[in-house]
Short mmCIF file of C-alpha atoms in Angstrom, two decimals:
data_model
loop_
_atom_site.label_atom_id
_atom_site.label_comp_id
_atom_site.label_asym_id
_atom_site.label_seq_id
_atom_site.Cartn_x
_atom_site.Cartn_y
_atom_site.Cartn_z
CA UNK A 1 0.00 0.00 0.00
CA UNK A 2 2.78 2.45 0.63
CA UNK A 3 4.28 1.90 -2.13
CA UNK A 4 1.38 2.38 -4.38
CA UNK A 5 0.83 5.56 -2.69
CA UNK A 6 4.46 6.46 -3.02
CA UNK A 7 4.51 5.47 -6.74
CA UNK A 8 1.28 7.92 -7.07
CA UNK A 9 2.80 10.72 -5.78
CA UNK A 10 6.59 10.47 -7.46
CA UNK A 11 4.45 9.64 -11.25
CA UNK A 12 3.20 14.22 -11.16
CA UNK A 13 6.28 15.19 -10.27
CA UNK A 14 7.38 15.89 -13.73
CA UNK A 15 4.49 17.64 -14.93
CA UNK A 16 5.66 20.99 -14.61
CA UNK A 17 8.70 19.84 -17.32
CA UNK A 18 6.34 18.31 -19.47
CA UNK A 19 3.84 21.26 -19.95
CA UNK A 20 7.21 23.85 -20.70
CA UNK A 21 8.42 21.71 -23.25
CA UNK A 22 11.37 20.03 -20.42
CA UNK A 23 12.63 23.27 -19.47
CA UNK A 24 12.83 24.30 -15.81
CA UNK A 25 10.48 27.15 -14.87
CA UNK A 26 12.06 27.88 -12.03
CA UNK A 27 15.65 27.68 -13.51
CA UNK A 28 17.82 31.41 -12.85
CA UNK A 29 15.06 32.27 -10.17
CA UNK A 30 17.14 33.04 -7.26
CA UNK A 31 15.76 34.05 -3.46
CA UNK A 32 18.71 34.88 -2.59
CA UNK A 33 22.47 36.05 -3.80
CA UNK A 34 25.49 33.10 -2.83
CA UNK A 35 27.04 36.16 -0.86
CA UNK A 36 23.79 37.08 1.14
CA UNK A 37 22.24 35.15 4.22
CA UNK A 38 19.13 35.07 5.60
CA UNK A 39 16.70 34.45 8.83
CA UNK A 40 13.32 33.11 9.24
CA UNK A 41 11.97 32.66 13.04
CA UNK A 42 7.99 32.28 14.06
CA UNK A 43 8.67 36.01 15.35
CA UNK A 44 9.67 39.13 13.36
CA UNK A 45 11.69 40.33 16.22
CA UNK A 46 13.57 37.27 16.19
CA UNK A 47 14.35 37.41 12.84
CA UNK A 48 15.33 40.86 12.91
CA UNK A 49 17.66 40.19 16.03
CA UNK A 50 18.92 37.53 13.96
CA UNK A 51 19.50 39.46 11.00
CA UNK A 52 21.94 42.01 13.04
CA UNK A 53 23.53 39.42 14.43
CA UNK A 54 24.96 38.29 11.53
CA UNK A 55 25.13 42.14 9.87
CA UNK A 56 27.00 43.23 12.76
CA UNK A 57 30.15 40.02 11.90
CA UNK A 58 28.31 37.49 14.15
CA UNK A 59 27.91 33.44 11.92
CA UNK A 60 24.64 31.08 12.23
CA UNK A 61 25.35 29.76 15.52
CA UNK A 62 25.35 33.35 17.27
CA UNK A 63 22.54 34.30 15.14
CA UNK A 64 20.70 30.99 16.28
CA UNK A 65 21.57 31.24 20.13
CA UNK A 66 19.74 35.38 19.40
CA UNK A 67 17.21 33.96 17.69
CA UNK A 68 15.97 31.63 20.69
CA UNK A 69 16.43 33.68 22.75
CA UNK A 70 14.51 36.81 21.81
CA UNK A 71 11.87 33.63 21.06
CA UNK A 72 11.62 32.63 24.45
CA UNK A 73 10.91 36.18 25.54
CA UNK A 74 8.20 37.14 22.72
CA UNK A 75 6.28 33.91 22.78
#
């Protein structure tokens, strides 16, 4: 039974390719630049204490021990 349902879901996966003729509709749509970083929290004052975190020289783990943190407080 898994497997059926497994086998159903992976056969659409290609549909998008199929309807563009196999190109990638998504291909050169970046979020983000190799050279920028980014946050996402459950709290925009997490994220945003996150963000200068890493703005001000700080790397992920700082910006993840902030990011609790200000979490813990807000929620």
């Amino acid at each position: 039974m898994m497997l059926a349902s497994a086998l159903a879901l992976a056969s659409g996966c290609d549909t998008n390719l199929r309807k563009n003729g196999g190109e990638n509709p998504y291909q050169g749509e970046l979020s983000a630049a190799p050279h920028e970083f980014g946050i996402a929290s459950a709290h925009p004052l997490a994220t945003e204490a996150g963000m200068k975190v890493l703005e001000e020289g700080g790397n992920a783990y700082d910006a993840a021990v902030t990011v609790t943190a200000v979490l813990a407080v807000v929620e």
